mmCIF file with all atom_site columns, N, CA, C and O in Angstrom:
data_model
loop_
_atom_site.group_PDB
_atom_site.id
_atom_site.type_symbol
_atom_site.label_atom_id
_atom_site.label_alt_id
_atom_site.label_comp_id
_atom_site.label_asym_id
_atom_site.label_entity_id
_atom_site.label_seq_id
_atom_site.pdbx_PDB_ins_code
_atom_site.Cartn_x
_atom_site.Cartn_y
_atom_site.Cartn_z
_atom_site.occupancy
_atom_site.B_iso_or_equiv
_atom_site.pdbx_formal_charge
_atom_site.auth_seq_id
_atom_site.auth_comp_id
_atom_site.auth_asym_id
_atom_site.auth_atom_id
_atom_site.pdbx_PDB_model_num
ATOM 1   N N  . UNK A 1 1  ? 22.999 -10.369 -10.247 1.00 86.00 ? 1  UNK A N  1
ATOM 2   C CA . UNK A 1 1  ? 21.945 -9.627  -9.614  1.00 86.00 ? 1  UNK A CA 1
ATOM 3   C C  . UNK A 1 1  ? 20.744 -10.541 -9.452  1.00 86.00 ? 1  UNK A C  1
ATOM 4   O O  . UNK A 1 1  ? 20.488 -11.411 -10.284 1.00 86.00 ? 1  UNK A O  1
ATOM 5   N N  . UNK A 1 2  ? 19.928 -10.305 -8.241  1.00 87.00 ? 2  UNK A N  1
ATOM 6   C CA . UNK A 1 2  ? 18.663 -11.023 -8.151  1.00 87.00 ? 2  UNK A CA 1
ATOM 7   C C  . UNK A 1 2  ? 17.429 -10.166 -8.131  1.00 87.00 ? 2  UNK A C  1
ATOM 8   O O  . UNK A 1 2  ? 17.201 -9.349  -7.238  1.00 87.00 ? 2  UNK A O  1
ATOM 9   N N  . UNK A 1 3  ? 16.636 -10.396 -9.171  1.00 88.00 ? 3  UNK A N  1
ATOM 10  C CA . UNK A 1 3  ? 15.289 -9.720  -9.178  1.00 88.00 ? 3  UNK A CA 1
ATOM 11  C C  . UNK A 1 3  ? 13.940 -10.357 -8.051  1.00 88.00 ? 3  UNK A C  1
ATOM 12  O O  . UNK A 1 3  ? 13.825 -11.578 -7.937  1.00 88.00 ? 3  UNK A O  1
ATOM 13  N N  . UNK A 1 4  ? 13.316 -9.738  -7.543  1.00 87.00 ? 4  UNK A N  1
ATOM 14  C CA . UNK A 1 4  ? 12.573 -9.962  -6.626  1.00 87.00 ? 4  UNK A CA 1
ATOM 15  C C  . UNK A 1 4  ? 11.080 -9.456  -6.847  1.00 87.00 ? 4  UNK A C  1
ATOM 16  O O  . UNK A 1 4  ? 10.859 -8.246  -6.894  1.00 87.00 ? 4  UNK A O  1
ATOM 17  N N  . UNK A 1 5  ? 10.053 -10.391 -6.982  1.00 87.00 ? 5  UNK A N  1
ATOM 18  C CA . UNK A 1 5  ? 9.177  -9.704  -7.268  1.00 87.00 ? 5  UNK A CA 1
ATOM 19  C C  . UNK A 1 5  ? 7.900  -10.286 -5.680  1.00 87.00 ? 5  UNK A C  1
ATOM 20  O O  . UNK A 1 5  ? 7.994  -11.408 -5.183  1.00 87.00 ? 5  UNK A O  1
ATOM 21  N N  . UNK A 1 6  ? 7.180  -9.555  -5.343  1.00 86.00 ? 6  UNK A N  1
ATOM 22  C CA . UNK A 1 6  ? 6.070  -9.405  -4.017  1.00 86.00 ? 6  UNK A CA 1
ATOM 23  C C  . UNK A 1 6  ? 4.623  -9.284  -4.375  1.00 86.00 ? 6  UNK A C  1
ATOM 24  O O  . UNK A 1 6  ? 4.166  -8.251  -4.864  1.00 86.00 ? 6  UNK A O  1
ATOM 25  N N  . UNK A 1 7  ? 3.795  -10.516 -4.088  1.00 88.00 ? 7  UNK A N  1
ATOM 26  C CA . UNK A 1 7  ? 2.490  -9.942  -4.379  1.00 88.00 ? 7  UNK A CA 1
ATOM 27  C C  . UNK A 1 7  ? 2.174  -9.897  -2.834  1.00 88.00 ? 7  UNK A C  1
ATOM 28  O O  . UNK A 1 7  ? 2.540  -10.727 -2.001  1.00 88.00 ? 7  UNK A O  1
ATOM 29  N N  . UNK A 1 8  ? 1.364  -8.673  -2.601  1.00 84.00 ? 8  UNK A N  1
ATOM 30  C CA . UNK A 1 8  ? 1.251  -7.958  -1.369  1.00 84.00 ? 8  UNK A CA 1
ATOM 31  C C  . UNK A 1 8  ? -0.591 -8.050  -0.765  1.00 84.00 ? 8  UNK A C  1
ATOM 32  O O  . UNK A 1 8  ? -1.419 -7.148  -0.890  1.00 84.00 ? 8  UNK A O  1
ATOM 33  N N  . UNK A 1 9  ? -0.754 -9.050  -0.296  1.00 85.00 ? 9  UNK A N  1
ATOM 34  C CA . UNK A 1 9  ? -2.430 -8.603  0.442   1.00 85.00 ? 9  UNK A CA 1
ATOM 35  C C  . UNK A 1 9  ? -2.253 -8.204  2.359   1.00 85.00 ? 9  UNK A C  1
ATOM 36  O O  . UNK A 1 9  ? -1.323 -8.085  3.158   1.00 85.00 ? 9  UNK A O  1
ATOM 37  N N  . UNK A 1 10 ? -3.495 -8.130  2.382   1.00 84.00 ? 10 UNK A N  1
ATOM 38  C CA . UNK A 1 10 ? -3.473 -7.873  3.910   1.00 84.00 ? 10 UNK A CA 1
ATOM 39  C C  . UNK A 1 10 ? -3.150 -8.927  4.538   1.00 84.00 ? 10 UNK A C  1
ATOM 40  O O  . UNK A 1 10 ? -2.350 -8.606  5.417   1.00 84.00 ? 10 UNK A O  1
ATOM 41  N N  . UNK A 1 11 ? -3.384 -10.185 4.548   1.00 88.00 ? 11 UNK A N  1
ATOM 42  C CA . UNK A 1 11 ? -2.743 -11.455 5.220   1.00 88.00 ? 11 UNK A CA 1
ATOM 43  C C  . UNK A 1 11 ? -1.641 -12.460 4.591   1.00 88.00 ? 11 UNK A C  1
ATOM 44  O O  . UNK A 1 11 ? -1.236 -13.498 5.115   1.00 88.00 ? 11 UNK A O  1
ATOM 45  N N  . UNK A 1 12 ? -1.128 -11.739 2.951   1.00 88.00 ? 12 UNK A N  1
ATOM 46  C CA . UNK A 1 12 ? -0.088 -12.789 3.193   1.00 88.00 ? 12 UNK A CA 1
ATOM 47  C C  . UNK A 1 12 ? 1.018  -11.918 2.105   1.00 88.00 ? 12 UNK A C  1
ATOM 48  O O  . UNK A 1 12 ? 0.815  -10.812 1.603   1.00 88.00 ? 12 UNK A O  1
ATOM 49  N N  . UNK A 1 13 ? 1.945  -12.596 1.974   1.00 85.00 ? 13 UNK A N  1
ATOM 50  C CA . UNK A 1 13 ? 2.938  -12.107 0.995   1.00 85.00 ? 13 UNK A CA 1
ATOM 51  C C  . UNK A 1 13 ? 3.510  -13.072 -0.127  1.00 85.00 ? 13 UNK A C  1
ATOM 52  O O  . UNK A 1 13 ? 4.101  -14.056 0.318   1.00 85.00 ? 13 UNK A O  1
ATOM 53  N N  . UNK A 1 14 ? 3.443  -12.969 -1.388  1.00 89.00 ? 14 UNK A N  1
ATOM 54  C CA . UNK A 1 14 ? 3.896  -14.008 -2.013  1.00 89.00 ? 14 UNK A CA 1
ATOM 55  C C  . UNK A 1 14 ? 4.917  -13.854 -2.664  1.00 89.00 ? 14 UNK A C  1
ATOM 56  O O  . UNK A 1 14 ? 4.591  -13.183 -3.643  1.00 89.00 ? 14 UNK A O  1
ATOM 57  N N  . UNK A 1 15 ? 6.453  -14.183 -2.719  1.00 88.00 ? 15 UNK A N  1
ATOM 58  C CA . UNK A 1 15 ? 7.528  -14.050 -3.145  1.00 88.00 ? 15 UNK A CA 1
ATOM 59  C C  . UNK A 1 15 ? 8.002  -14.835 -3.842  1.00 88.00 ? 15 UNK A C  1
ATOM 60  O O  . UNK A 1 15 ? 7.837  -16.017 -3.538  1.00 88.00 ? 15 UNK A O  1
ATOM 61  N N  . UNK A 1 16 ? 8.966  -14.417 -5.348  1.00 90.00 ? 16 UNK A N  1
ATOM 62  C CA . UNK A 1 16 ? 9.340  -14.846 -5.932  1.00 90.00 ? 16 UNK A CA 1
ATOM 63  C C  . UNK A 1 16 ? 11.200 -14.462 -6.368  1.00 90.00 ? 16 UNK A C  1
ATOM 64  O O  . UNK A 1 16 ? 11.416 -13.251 -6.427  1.00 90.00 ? 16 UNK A O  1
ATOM 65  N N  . UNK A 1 17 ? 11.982 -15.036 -6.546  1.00 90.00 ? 17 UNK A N  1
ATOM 66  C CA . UNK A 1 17 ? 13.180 -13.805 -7.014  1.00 90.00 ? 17 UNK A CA 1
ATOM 67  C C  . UNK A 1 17 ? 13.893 -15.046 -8.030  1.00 90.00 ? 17 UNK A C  1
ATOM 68  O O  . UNK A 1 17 ? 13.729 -16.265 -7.970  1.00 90.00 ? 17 UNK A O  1
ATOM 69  N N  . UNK A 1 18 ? 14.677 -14.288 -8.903  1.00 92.00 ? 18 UNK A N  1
ATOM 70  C CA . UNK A 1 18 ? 15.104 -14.951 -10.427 1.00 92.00 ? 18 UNK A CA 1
ATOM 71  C C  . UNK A 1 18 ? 16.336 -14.508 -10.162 1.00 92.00 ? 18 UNK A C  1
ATOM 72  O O  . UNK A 1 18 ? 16.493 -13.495 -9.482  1.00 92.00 ? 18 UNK A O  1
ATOM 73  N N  . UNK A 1 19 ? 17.223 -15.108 -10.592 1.00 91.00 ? 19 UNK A N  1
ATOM 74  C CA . UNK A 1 19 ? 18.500 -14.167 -11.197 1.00 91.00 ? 19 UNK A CA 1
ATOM 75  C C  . UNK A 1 19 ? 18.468 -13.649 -12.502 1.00 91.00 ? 19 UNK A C  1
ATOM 76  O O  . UNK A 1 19 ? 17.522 -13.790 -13.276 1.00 91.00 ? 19 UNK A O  1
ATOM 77  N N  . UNK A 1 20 ? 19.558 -13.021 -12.748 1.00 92.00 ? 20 UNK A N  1
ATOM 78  C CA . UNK A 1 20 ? 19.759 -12.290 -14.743 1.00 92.00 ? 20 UNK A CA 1
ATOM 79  C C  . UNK A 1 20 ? 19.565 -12.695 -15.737 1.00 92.00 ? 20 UNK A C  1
ATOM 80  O O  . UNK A 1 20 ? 19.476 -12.174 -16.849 1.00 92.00 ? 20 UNK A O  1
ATOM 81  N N  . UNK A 1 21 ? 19.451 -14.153 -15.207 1.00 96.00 ? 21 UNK A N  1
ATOM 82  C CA . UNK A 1 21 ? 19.033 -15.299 -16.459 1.00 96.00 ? 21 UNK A CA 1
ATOM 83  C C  . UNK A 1 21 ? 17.577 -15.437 -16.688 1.00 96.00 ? 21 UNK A C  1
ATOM 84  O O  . UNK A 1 21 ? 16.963 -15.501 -17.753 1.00 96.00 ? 21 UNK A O  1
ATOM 85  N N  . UNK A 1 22 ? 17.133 -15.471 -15.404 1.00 94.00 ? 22 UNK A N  1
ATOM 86  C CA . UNK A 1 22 ? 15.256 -15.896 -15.028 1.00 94.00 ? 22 UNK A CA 1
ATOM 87  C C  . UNK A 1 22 ? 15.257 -16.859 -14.865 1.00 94.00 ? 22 UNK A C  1
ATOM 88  O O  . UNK A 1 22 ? 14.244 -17.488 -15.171 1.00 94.00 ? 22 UNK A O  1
ATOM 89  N N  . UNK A 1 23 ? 16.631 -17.691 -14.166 1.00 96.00 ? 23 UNK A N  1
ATOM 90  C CA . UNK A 1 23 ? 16.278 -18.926 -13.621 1.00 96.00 ? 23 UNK A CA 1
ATOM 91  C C  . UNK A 1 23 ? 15.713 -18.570 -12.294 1.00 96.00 ? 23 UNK A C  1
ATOM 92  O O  . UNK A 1 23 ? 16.186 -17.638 -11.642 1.00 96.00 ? 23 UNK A O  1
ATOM 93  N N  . UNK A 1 24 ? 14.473 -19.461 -11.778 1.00 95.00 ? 24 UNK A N  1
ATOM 94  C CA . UNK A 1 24 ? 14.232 -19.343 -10.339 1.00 95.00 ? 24 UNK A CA 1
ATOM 95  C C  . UNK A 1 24 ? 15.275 -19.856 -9.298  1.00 95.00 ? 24 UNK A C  1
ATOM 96  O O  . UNK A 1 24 ? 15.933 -20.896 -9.308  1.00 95.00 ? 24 UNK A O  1
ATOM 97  N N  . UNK A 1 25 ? 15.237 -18.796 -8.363  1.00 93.00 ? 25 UNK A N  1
ATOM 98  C CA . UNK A 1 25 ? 16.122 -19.184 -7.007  1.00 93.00 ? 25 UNK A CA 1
ATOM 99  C C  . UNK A 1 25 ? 15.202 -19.411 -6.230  1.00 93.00 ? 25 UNK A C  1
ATOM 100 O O  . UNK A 1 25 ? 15.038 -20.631 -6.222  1.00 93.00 ? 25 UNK A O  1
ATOM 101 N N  . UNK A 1 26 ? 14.457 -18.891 -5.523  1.00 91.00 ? 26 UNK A N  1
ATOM 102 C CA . UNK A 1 26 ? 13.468 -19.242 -4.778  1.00 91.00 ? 26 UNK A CA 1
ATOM 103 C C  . UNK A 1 26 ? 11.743 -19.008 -5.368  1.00 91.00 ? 26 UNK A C  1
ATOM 104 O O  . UNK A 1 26 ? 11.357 -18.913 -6.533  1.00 91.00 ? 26 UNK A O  1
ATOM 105 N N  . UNK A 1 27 ? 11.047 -18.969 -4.258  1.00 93.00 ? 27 UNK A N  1
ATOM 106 C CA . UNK A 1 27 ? 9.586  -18.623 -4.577  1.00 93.00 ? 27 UNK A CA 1
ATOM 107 C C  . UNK A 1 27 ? 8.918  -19.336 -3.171  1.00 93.00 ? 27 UNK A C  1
ATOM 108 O O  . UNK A 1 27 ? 9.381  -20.385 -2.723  1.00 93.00 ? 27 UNK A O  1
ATOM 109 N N  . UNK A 1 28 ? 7.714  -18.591 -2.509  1.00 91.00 ? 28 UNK A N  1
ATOM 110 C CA . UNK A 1 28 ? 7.288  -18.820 -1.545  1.00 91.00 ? 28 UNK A CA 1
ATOM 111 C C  . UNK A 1 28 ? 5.809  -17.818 -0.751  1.00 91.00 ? 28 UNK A C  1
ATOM 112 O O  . UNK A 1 28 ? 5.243  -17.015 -1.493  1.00 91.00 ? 28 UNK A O  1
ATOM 113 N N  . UNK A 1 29 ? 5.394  -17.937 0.473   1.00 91.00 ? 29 UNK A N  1
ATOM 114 C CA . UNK A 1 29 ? 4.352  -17.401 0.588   1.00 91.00 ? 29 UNK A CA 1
ATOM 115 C C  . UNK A 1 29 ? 4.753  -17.588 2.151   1.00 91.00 ? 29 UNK A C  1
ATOM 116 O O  . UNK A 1 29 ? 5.365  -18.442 2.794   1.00 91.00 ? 29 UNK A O  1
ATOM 117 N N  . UNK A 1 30 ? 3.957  -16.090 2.500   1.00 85.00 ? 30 UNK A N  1
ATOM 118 C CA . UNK A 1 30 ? 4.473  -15.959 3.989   1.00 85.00 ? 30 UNK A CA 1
ATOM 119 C C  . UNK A 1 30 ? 3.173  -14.684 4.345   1.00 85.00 ? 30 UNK A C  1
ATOM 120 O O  . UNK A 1 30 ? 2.537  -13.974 3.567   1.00 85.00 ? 30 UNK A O  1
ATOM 121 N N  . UNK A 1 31 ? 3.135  -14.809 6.144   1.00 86.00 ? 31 UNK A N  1
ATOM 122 C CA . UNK A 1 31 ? 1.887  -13.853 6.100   1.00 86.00 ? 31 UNK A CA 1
ATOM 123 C C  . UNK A 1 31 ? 2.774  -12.363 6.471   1.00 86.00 ? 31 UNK A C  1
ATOM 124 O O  . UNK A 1 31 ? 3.743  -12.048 7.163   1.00 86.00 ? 31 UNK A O  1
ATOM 125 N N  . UNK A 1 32 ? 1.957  -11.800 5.705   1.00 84.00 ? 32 UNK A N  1
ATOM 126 C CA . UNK A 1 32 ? 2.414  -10.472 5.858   1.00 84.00 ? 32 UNK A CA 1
ATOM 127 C C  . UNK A 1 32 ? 2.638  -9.885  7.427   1.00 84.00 ? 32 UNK A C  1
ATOM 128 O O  . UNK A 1 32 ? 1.883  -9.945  8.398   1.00 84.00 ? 32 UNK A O  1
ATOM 129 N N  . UNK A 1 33 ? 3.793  -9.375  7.301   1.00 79.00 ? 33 UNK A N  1
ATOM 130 C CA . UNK A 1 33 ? 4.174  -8.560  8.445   1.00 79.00 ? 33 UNK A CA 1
ATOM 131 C C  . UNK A 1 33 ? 4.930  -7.272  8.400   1.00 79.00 ? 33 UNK A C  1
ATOM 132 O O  . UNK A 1 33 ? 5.685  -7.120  7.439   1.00 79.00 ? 33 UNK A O  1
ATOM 133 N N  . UNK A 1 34 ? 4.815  -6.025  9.570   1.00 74.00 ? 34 UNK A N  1
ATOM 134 C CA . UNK A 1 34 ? 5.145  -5.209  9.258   1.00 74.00 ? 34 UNK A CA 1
ATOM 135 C C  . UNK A 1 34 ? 6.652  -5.122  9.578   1.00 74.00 ? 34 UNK A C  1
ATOM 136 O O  . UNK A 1 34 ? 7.418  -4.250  9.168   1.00 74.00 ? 34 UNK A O  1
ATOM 137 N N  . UNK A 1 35 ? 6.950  -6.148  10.361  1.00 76.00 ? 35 UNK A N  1
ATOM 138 C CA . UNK A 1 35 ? 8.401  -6.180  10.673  1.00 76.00 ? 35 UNK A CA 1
ATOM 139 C C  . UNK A 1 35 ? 9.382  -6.806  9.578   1.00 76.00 ? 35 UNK A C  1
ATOM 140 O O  . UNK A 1 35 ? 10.603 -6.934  9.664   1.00 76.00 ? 35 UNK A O  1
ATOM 141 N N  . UNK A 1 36 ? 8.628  -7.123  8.642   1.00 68.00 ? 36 UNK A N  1
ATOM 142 C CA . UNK A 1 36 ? 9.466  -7.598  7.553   1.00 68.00 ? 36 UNK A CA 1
ATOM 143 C C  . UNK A 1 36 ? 9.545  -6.428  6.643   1.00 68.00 ? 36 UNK A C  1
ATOM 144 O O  . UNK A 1 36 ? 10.467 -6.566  5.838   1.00 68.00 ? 36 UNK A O  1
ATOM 145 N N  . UNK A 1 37 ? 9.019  -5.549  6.533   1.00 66.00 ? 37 UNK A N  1
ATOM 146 C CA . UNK A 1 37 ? 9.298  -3.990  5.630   1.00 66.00 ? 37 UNK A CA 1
ATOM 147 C C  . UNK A 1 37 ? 10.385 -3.619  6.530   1.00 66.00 ? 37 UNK A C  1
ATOM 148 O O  . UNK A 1 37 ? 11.457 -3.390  5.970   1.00 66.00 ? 37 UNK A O  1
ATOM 149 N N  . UNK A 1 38 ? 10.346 -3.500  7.909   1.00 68.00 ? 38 UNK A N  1
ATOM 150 C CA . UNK A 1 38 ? 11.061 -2.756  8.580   1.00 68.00 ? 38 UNK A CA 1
ATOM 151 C C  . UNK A 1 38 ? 12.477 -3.148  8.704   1.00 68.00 ? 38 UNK A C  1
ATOM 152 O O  . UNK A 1 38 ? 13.403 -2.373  8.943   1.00 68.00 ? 38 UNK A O  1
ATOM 153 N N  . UNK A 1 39 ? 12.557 -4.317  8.535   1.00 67.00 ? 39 UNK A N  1
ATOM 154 C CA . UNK A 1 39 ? 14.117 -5.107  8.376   1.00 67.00 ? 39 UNK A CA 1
ATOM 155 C C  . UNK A 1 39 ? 14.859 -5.410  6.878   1.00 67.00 ? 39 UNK A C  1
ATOM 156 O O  . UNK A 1 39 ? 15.970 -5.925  6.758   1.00 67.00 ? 39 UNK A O  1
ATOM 157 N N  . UNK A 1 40 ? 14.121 -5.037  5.940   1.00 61.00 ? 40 UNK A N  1
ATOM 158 C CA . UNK A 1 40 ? 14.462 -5.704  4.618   1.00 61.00 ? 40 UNK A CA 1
ATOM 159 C C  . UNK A 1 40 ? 15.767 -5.111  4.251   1.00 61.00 ? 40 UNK A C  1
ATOM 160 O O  . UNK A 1 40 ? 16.450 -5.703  3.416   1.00 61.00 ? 40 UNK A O  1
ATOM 161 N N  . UNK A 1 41 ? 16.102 -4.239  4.669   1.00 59.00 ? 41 UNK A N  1
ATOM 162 C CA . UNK A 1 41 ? 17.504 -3.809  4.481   1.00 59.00 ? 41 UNK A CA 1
ATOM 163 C C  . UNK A 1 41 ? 18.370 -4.345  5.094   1.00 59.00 ? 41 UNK A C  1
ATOM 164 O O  . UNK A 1 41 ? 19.368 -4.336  4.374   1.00 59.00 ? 41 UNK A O  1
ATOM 165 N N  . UNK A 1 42 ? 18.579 -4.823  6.034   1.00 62.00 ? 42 UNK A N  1
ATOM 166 C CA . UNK A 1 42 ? 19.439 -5.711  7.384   1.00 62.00 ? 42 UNK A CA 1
ATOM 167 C C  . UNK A 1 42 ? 20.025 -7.158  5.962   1.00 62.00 ? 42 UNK A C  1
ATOM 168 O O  . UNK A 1 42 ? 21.117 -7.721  5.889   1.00 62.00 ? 42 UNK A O  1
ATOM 169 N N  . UNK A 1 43 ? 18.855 -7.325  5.111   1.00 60.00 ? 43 UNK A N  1
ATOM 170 C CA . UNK A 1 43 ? 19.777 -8.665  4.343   1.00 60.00 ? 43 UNK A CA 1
ATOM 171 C C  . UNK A 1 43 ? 20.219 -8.380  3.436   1.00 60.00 ? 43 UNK A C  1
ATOM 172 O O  . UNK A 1 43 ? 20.275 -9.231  2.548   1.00 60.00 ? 43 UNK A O  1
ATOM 173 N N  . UNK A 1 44 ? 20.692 -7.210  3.225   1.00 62.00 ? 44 UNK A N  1
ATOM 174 C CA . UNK A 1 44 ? 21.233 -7.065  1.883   1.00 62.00 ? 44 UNK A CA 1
ATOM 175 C C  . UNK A 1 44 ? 21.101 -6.289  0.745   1.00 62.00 ? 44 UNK A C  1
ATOM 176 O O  . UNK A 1 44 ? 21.893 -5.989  -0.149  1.00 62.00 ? 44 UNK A O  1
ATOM 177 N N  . UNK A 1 45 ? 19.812 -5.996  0.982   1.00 60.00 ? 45 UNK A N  1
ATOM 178 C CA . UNK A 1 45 ? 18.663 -5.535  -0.239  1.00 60.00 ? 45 UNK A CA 1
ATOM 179 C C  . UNK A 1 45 ? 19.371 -4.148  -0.367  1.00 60.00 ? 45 UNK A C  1
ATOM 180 O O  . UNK A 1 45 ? 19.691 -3.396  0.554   1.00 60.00 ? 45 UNK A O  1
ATOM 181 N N  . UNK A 1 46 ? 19.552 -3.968  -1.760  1.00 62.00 ? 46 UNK A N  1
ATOM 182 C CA . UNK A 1 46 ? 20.535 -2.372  -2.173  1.00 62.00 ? 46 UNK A CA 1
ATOM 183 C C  . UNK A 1 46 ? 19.239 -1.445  -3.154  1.00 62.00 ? 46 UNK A C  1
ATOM 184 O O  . UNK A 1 46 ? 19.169 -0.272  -3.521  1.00 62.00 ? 46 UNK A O  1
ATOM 185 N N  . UNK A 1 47 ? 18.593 -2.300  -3.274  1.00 63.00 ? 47 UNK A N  1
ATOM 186 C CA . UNK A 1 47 ? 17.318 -1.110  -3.844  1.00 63.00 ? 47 UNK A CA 1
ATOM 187 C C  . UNK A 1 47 ? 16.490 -1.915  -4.237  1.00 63.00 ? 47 UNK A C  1
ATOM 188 O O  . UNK A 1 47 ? 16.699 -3.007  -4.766  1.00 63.00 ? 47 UNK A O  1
ATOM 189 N N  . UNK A 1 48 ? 15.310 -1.312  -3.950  1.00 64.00 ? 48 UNK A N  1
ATOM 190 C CA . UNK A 1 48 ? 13.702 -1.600  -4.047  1.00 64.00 ? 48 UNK A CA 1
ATOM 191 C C  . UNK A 1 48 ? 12.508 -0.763  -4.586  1.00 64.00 ? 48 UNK A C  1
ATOM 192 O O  . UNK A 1 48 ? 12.266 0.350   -4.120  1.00 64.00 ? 48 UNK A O  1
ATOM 193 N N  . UNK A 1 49 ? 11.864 -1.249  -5.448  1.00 64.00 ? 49 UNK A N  1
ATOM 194 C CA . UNK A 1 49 ? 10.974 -0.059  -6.319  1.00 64.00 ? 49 UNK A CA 1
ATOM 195 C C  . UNK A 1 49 ? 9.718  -0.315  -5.934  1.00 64.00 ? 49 UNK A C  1
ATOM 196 O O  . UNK A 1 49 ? 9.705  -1.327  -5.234  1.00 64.00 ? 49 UNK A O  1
ATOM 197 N N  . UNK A 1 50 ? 8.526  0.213   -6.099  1.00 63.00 ? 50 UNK A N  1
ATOM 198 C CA . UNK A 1 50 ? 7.098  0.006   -5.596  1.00 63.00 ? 50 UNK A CA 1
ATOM 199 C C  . UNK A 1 50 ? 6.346  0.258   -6.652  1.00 63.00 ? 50 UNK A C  1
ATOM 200 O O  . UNK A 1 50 ? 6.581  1.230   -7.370  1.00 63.00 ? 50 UNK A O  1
ATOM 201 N N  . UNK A 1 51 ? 5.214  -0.695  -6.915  1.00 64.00 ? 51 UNK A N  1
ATOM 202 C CA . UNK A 1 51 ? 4.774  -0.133  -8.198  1.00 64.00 ? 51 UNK A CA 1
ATOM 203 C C  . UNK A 1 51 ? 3.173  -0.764  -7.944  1.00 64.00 ? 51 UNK A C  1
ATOM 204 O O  . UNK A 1 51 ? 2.802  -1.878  -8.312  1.00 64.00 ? 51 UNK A O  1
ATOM 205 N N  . UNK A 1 52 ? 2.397  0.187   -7.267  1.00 63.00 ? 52 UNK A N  1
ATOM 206 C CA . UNK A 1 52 ? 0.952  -0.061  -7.089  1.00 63.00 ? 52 UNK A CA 1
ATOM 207 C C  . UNK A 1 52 ? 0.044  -0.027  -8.099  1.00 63.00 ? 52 UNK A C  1
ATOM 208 O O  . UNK A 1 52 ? 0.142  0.734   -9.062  1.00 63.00 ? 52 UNK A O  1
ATOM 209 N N  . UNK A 1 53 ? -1.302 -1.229  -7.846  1.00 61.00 ? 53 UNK A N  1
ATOM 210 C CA . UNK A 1 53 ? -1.868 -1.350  -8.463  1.00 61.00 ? 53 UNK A CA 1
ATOM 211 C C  . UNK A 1 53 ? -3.242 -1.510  -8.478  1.00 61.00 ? 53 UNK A C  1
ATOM 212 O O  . UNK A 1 53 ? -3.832 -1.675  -9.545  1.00 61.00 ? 53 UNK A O  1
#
């Protein structure tokens, strides 16, 4: 399994995801878009939680 974690502002997105171990697989920064909420299911993604702050 891969954990995925999102820090979310109005201009950018910062991503991180681990596997089961907490080794890093990736990590990165991208500007936020709404077409990327709207597709996130198209790669794969089998569940996603939201947790505002």
């Amino acid at each position: 399994m891969i954990y995925v974690g999102l820090d979310v502002s109005l201009n950018s997105v910062a991503v991180c995801a681990v596997d089961e171990t907490g080794k890093l697989i990736r990590e990165g920064t991208t500007l936020a878009d709404a077409e990327l909420w709207r597709n996130l299911g198209d790669d794969g993604v089998r569940k996603a939680a939201y947790r505002g702050g």
